[in-house]
JSON list of C-alpha atoms and ligand atoms in Angstrom, two decimals:
[
{"chain": "A", "resi": 1, "resn": "MET", "atom": "CA", "xyz": [70.65, -27.84, -27.90]},
{"chain": "A", "resi": 2, "resn": "GLY", "atom": "CA", "xyz": [73.67, -29.89, -28.88]},
{"chain": "A", "resi": 3, "resn": "HIS", "atom": "CA", "xyz": [74.81, -33.33, -27.81]},
{"chain": "A", "resi": 4, "resn": "MET", "atom": "CA", "xyz": [77.41, -31.92, -25.65]},
{"chain": "A", "resi": 5, "resn": "ASP", "atom": "CA", "xyz": [74.85, -30.13, -23.48]},
{"chain": "A", "resi": 6, "resn": "TYR", "atom": "CA", "xyz": [72.75, -33.02, -23.35]},
{"chain": "A", "resi": 7, "resn": "SER", "atom": "CA", "xyz": [75.65, -35.23, -22.29]},
{"chain": "A", "resi": 8, "resn": "ALA", "atom": "CA", "xyz": [76.78, -32.47, -19.90]},
{"chain": "A", "resi": 9, "resn": "GLN", "atom": "CA", "xyz": [73.17, -32.19, -18.41]},
{"chain": "A", "resi": 10, "resn": "MET", "atom": "CA", "xyz": [72.97, -36.08, -17.82]},
{"chain": "A", "resi": 11, "resn": "ARG", "atom": "CA", "xyz": [76.17, -36.12, -16.08]},
{"chain": "A", "resi": 12, "resn": "ASP", "atom": "CA", "xyz": [75.10, -33.14, -13.77]},
{"chain": "A", "resi": 13, "resn": "LEU", "atom": "CA", "xyz": [72.15, -35.57, -12.97]},
{"chain": "A", "resi": 14, "resn": "GLY", "atom": "CA", "xyz": [74.24, -38.58, -12.42]},
{"chain": "A", "resi": 15, "resn": "LEU", "atom": "CA", "xyz": [72.96, -40.31, -15.57]},
{"chain": "A", "resi": 16, "resn": "ARG", "atom": "CA", "xyz": [75.19, -42.49, -17.56]},
{"chain": "A", "resi": 17, "resn": "VAL", "atom": "CA", "xyz": [75.45, -41.04, -20.93]},
{"chain": "A", "resi": 18, "resn": "THR", "atom": "CA", "xyz": [74.38, -43.61, -23.50]},
{"chain": "A", "resi": 19, "resn": "ARG", "atom": "CA", "xyz": [73.63, -43.71, -27.44]},
{"chain": "A", "resi": 20, "resn": "GLY", "atom": "CA", "xyz": [70.14, -44.62, -26.82]},
{"chain": "A", "resi": 21, "resn": "ARG", "atom": "CA", "xyz": [69.30, -41.98, -24.31]},
{"chain": "A", "resi": 22, "resn": "LEU", "atom": "CA", "xyz": [70.96, -39.33, -26.81]},
{"chain": "A", "resi": 23, "resn": "ALA", "atom": "CA", "xyz": [69.10, -40.86, -29.66]},
{"chain": "A", "resi": 24, "resn": "VAL", "atom": "CA", "xyz": [65.68, -40.20, -27.79]},
{"chain": "A", "resi": 25, "resn": "LEU", "atom": "CA", "xyz": [66.71, -36.53, -27.08]},
{"chain": "A", "resi": 26, "resn": "GLU", "atom": "CA", "xyz": [67.91, -36.14, -30.88]},
{"chain": "A", "resi": 27, "resn": "VAL", "atom": "CA", "xyz": [64.64, -37.85, -32.21]},
{"chain": "A", "resi": 28, "resn": "LEU", "atom": "CA", "xyz": [62.77, -35.57, -29.84]},
{"chain": "A", "resi": 29, "resn": "ASP", "atom": "CA", "xyz": [64.55, -32.53, -30.66]},
{"chain": "A", "resi": 30, "resn": "GLY", "atom": "CA", "xyz": [63.65, -33.03, -34.53]},
{"chain": "A", "resi": 31, "resn": "HIS", "atom": "CA", "xyz": [59.89, -34.13, -33.73]},
{"chain": "A", "resi": 32, "resn": "PRO", "atom": "CA", "xyz": [58.39, -32.39, -30.77]},
{"chain": "A", "resi": 33, "resn": "HIS", "atom": "CA", "xyz": [55.54, -33.89, -29.51]},
{"chain": "A", "resi": 34, "resn": "SER", "atom": "CA", "xyz": [55.92, -37.48, -30.51]},
{"chain": "A", "resi": 35, "resn": "SER", "atom": "CA", "xyz": [54.35, -40.60, -28.84]},
{"chain": "A", "resi": 36, "resn": "ALA", "atom": "CA", "xyz": [56.58, -43.45, -27.59]},
{"chain": "A", "resi": 37, "resn": "GLU", "atom": "CA", "xyz": [55.85, -45.52, -30.50]},
{"chain": "A", "resi": 38, "resn": "LYS", "atom": "CA", "xyz": [57.02, -42.92, -33.00]},
{"chain": "A", "resi": 39, "resn": "VAL", "atom": "CA", "xyz": [60.15, -42.58, -30.95]},
{"chain": "A", "resi": 40, "resn": "VAL", "atom": "CA", "xyz": [60.69, -46.22, -31.00]},
{"chain": "A", "resi": 41, "resn": "ALA", "atom": "CA", "xyz": [60.60, -46.35, -34.63]},
{"chain": "A", "resi": 42, "resn": "GLU", "atom": "CA", "xyz": [62.79, -43.18, -35.12]},
{"chain": "A", "resi": 43, "resn": "VAL", "atom": "CA", "xyz": [65.30, -44.47, -32.50]},
{"chain": "A", "resi": 44, "resn": "ARG", "atom": "CA", "xyz": [65.42, -47.76, -34.23]},
{"chain": "A", "resi": 45, "resn": "CYS", "atom": "CA", "xyz": [66.10, -46.29, -37.67]},
{"chain": "A", "resi": 46, "resn": "LEU", "atom": "CA", "xyz": [69.26, -44.85, -35.78]},
{"chain": "A", "resi": 47, "resn": "LEU", "atom": "CA", "xyz": [70.22, -47.61, -33.65]},
{"chain": "A", "resi": 48, "resn": "PRO", "atom": "CA", "xyz": [68.49, -50.82, -34.69]},
{"chain": "A", "resi": 49, "resn": "GLN", "atom": "CA", "xyz": [69.92, -52.65, -31.89]},
{"chain": "A", "resi": 50, "resn": "VAL", "atom": "CA", "xyz": [68.18, -50.71, -29.47]},
{"chain": "A", "resi": 51, "resn": "SER", "atom": "CA", "xyz": [64.90, -52.79, -28.03]},
{"chain": "A", "resi": 52, "resn": "ILE", "atom": "CA", "xyz": [61.66, -51.33, -27.73]},
{"chain": "A", "resi": 53, "resn": "GLN", "atom": "CA", "xyz": [61.58, -51.55, -24.10]},
{"chain": "A", "resi": 54, "resn": "SER", "atom": "CA", "xyz": [64.97, -49.61, -23.53]},
{"chain": "A", "resi": 55, "resn": "VAL", "atom": "CA", "xyz": [63.23, -46.72, -25.54]},
{"chain": "A", "resi": 56, "resn": "TYR", "atom": "CA", "xyz": [60.40, -46.65, -23.26]},
{"chain": "A", "resi": 57, "resn": "ASN", "atom": "CA", "xyz": [62.79, -47.10, -20.03]},
{"chain": "A", "resi": 58, "resn": "VAL", "atom": "CA", "xyz": [64.67, -44.02, -21.64]},
{"chain": "A", "resi": 59, "resn": "LEU", "atom": "CA", "xyz": [61.46, -41.80, -21.92]},
{"chain": "A", "resi": 60, "resn": "ASN", "atom": "CA", "xyz": [60.48, -42.83, -18.50]},
{"chain": "A", "resi": 61, "resn": "ASP", "atom": "CA", "xyz": [63.80, -42.03, -16.91]},
{"chain": "A", "resi": 62, "resn": "LEU", "atom": "CA", "xyz": [64.46, -38.60, -18.70]},
{"chain": "A", "resi": 63, "resn": "THR", "atom": "CA", "xyz": [60.66, -37.60, -18.03]},
{"chain": "A", "resi": 64, "resn": "ALA", "atom": "CA", "xyz": [61.36, -38.22, -14.35]},
{"chain": "A", "resi": 65, "resn": "GLN", "atom": "CA", "xyz": [64.61, -36.28, -14.45]},
{"chain": "A", "resi": 66, "resn": "GLY", "atom": "CA", "xyz": [63.19, -33.41, -16.14]},
{"chain": "A", "resi": 67, "resn": "MET", "atom": "CA", "xyz": [65.06, -33.54, -19.27]},
{"chain": "A", "resi": 68, "resn": "LEU", "atom": "CA", "xyz": [61.68, -34.51, -21.19]},
{"chain": "A", "resi": 69, "resn": "ARG", "atom": "CA", "xyz": [58.40, -33.36, -20.77]},
{"chain": "A", "resi": 70, "resn": "ARG", "atom": "CA", "xyz": [55.40, -35.69, -20.96]},
{"chain": "A", "resi": 71, "resn": "PHE", "atom": "CA", "xyz": [51.77, -34.41, -22.04]},
{"chain": "A", "resi": 72, "resn": "THR", "atom": "CA", "xyz": [48.62, -36.31, -22.69]},
{"chain": "A", "resi": 73, "resn": "PRO", "atom": "CA", "xyz": [45.91, -34.33, -24.89]},
{"chain": "A", "resi": 74, "resn": "PRO", "atom": "CA", "xyz": [42.59, -35.80, -24.85]},
{"chain": "A", "resi": 75, "resn": "HIS", "atom": "CA", "xyz": [41.99, -38.98, -26.86]},
{"chain": "A", "resi": 76, "resn": "SER", "atom": "CA", "xyz": [45.96, -39.29, -27.54]},
{"chain": "A", "resi": 77, "resn": "ALA", "atom": "CA", "xyz": [48.69, -41.36, -26.35]},
{"chain": "A", "resi": 78, "resn": "ALA", "atom": "CA", "xyz": [51.28, -39.59, -23.99]},
{"chain": "A", "resi": 79, "resn": "LEU", "atom": "CA", "xyz": [53.49, -37.29, -25.98]},
{"chain": "A", "resi": 80, "resn": "TYR", "atom": "CA", "xyz": [57.11, -36.28, -25.21]},
{"chain": "A", "resi": 81, "resn": "GLU", "atom": "CA", "xyz": [59.02, -33.08, -26.02]},
{"chain": "A", "resi": 82, "resn": "THR", "atom": "CA", "xyz": [62.49, -31.65, -25.18]},
{"chain": "A", "resi": 83, "resn": "ARG", "atom": "CA", "xyz": [61.40, -28.17, -24.53]},
{"chain": "A", "resi": 84, "resn": "VAL", "atom": "CA", "xyz": [60.94, -28.34, -20.42]},
{"chain": "A", "resi": 85, "resn": "ASN", "atom": "CA", "xyz": [60.86, -25.61, -17.60]},
{"chain": "A", "resi": 86, "resn": "ASP", "atom": "CA", "xyz": [59.43, -22.93, -19.65]},
{"chain": "A", "resi": 87, "resn": "ASN", "atom": "CA", "xyz": [55.56, -23.84, -18.46]},
{"chain": "A", "resi": 88, "resn": "HIS", "atom": "CA", "xyz": [54.75, -23.66, -22.15]},
{"chain": "A", "resi": 89, "resn": "HIS", "atom": "CA", "xyz": [51.09, -24.45, -23.35]},
{"chain": "A", "resi": 90, "resn": "HIS", "atom": "CA", "xyz": [49.64, -26.17, -26.36]},
{"chain": "A", "resi": 91, "resn": "ALA", "atom": "CA", "xyz": [47.17, -25.73, -28.63]},
{"chain": "A", "resi": 92, "resn": "ILE", "atom": "CA", "xyz": [45.55, -28.56, -30.40]},
{"chain": "A", "resi": 93, "resn": "CYS", "atom": "CA", "xyz": [43.31, -28.92, -33.49]},
{"chain": "A", "resi": 94, "resn": "THR", "atom": "CA", "xyz": [40.17, -31.10, -32.58]},
{"chain": "A", "resi": 95, "resn": "GLY", "atom": "CA", "xyz": [39.99, -31.42, -36.50]},
{"chain": "A", "resi": 96, "resn": "CYS", "atom": "CA", "xyz": [43.20, -33.09, -37.32]},
{"chain": "A", "resi": 97, "resn": "GLY", "atom": "CA", "xyz": [44.95, -33.61, -34.07]},
{"chain": "A", "resi": 98, "resn": "ARG", "atom": "CA", "xyz": [47.83, -31.06, -35.15]},
{"chain": "A", "resi": 99, "resn": "ILE", "atom": "CA", "xyz": [49.66, -29.48, -31.97]},
{"chain": "A", "resi": 100, "resn": "GLU", "atom": "CA", "xyz": [51.42, -26.52, -31.54]},
{"chain": "A", "resi": 101, "resn": "ASP", "atom": "CA", "xyz": [53.42, -24.87, -28.86]},
{"chain": "A", "resi": 102, "resn": "VAL", "atom": "CA", "xyz": [51.91, -21.65, -27.17]},
{"chain": "A", "resi": 103, "resn": "GLU", "atom": "CA", "xyz": [54.34, -19.50, -24.95]},
{"chain": "A", "resi": 104, "resn": "CYS", "atom": "CA", "xyz": [52.85, -18.84, -21.63]},
{"chain": "A", "resi": 105, "resn": "ALA", "atom": "CA", "xyz": [51.48, -15.35, -21.13]},
{"chain": "A", "resi": 106, "resn": "VAL", "atom": "CA", "xyz": [52.56, -15.21, -17.33]},
{"chain": "A", "resi": 107, "resn": "GLY", "atom": "CA", "xyz": [55.85, -17.33, -17.81]},
{"chain": "A", "resi": 108, "resn": "HIS", "atom": "CA", "xyz": [55.82, -19.29, -14.56]},
{"chain": "A", "resi": 109, "resn": "ALA", "atom": "CA", "xyz": [53.47, -21.89, -12.95]},
{"chain": "A", "resi": 110, "resn": "PRO", "atom": "CA", "xyz": [51.01, -21.66, -11.96]},
{"chain": "A", "resi": 111, "resn": "CYS", "atom": "CA", "xyz": [49.88, -19.04, -14.45]},
{"chain": "A", "resi": 112, "resn": "LEU", "atom": "CA", "xyz": [46.23, -19.04, -13.43]},
{"chain": "A", "resi": 113, "resn": "VAL", "atom": "CA", "xyz": [44.76, -18.18, -10.24]},
{"chain": "A", "resi": 114, "resn": "PRO", "atom": "CA", "xyz": [41.88, -20.61, -8.91]},
{"chain": "A", "resi": 115, "resn": "SER", "atom": "CA", "xyz": [38.72, -18.84, -7.60]},
{"chain": "A", "resi": 116, "resn": "GLU", "atom": "CA", "xyz": [39.00, -21.68, -4.76]},
{"chain": "A", "resi": 117, "resn": "ASN", "atom": "CA", "xyz": [42.12, -23.42, -3.65]},
{"chain": "A", "resi": 118, "resn": "HIS", "atom": "CA", "xyz": [40.54, -25.96, -1.12]},
{"chain": "A", "resi": 119, "resn": "GLY", "atom": "CA", "xyz": [43.41, -25.22, 1.17]},
{"chain": "A", "resi": 120, "resn": "MET", "atom": "CA", "xyz": [45.75, -26.65, -1.60]},
{"chain": "A", "resi": 121, "resn": "GLU", "atom": "CA", "xyz": [49.04, -24.98, -2.44]},
{"chain": "A", "resi": 122, "resn": "ILE", "atom": "CA", "xyz": [48.43, -24.82, -6.38]},
{"chain": "A", "resi": 123, "resn": "GLN", "atom": "CA", "xyz": [51.63, -25.44, -8.38]},
{"chain": "A", "resi": 124, "resn": "ILE", "atom": "CA", "xyz": [50.49, -26.18, -11.79]},
{"chain": "A", "resi": 125, "resn": "ALA", "atom": "CA", "xyz": [47.38, -24.88, -13.73]},
{"chain": "A", "resi": 126, "resn": "ASP", "atom": "CA", "xyz": [47.24, -27.32, -16.94]},
{"chain": "A", "resi": 127, "resn": "VAL", "atom": "CA", "xyz": [46.28, -25.03, -19.67]},
{"chain": "A", "resi": 128, "resn": "LEU", "atom": "CA", "xyz": [45.26, -26.83, -23.24]},
{"chain": "A", "resi": 129, "resn": "TYR", "atom": "CA", "xyz": [43.94, -24.59, -25.98]},
{"chain": "A", "resi": 130, "resn": "GLN", "atom": "CA", "xyz": [41.69, -26.52, -28.35]},
{"chain": "A", "resi": 131, "resn": "GLY", "atom": "CA", "xyz": [40.22, -25.27, -31.61]},
{"chain": "A", "resi": 132, "resn": "ILE", "atom": "CA", "xyz": [40.20, -25.67, -35.48]},
{"chain": "A", "resi": 133, "resn": "CYS", "atom": "CA", "xyz": [43.32, -25.12, -37.37]},
{"chain": "A", "resi": 134, "resn": "GLU", "atom": "CA", "xyz": [43.23, -23.00, -40.49]},
{"chain": "A", "resi": 135, "resn": "ASP", "atom": "CA", "xyz": [43.91, -25.76, -42.74]},
{"chain": "A", "resi": 136, "resn": "CYS", "atom": "CA", "xyz": [40.84, -27.78, -41.06]},
{"chain": "A", "resi": 137, "resn": "ARG", "atom": "CA", "xyz": [38.82, -24.13, -41.33]},
{"chain": "A", "resi": 138, "resn": "LYS", "atom": "CA", "xyz": [39.65, -23.95, -45.02]},
{"chain": "A", "resi": 139, "resn": "ARG", "atom": "CA", "xyz": [38.89, -27.81, -45.63]},
{"chain": "A", "resi": 140, "resn": "ALA", "atom": "CA", "xyz": [35.33, -27.35, -44.06]},
{"chain": "A", "resi": 141, "resn": "ALA", "atom": "CA", "xyz": [34.77, -24.13, -46.27]},
{"chain": "A", "resi": 142, "resn": "ALA", "atom": "CA", "xyz": [35.81, -25.82, -49.51]},
{"chain": "B", "resi": 1, "resn": "ZN", "atom": "ZN1", "xyz": [43.48, -29.06, -38.12]},
{"chain": "B", "resi": 2, "resn": "ZN", "atom": "ZN1", "xyz": [55.31, -28.44, -26.54]},
{"chain": "B", "resi": 3, "resn": "ZN", "atom": "ZN1", "xyz": [50.22, -19.94, -18.81]}
]
């Protein structure tokens, strides 16, 4: 998705289009599943005058507005990505921490039906696949 689309999306949401916001989206397009720390470092390569706090604010604001998705794998900082609204899941290698997107086989949330809902209207089933990636398996076998 290009800048024009992000600008239009922000205007539709009533958000001011700023270089800082566009830079965060651009960085996350190129580096999906980045931590706030990584986004700060990358954004400041592009726009050295942007403060750390303002990058954190942008991450929070755009997540709240649904333009970014935040998820937190076990033992990890929160990670961000621009791929939203498709209920995709993540597969994480417990050896090296590598993260891959996995299409939801069902395509909408929740994609699992609980055996017992305790009277709750279930909206999301968080699915996280954990395993050992090919590289780690090769390293272990070597
Ligand atoms: Zn691995
Ligand atoms: Zn993802
Ligand atoms: Zn699913």
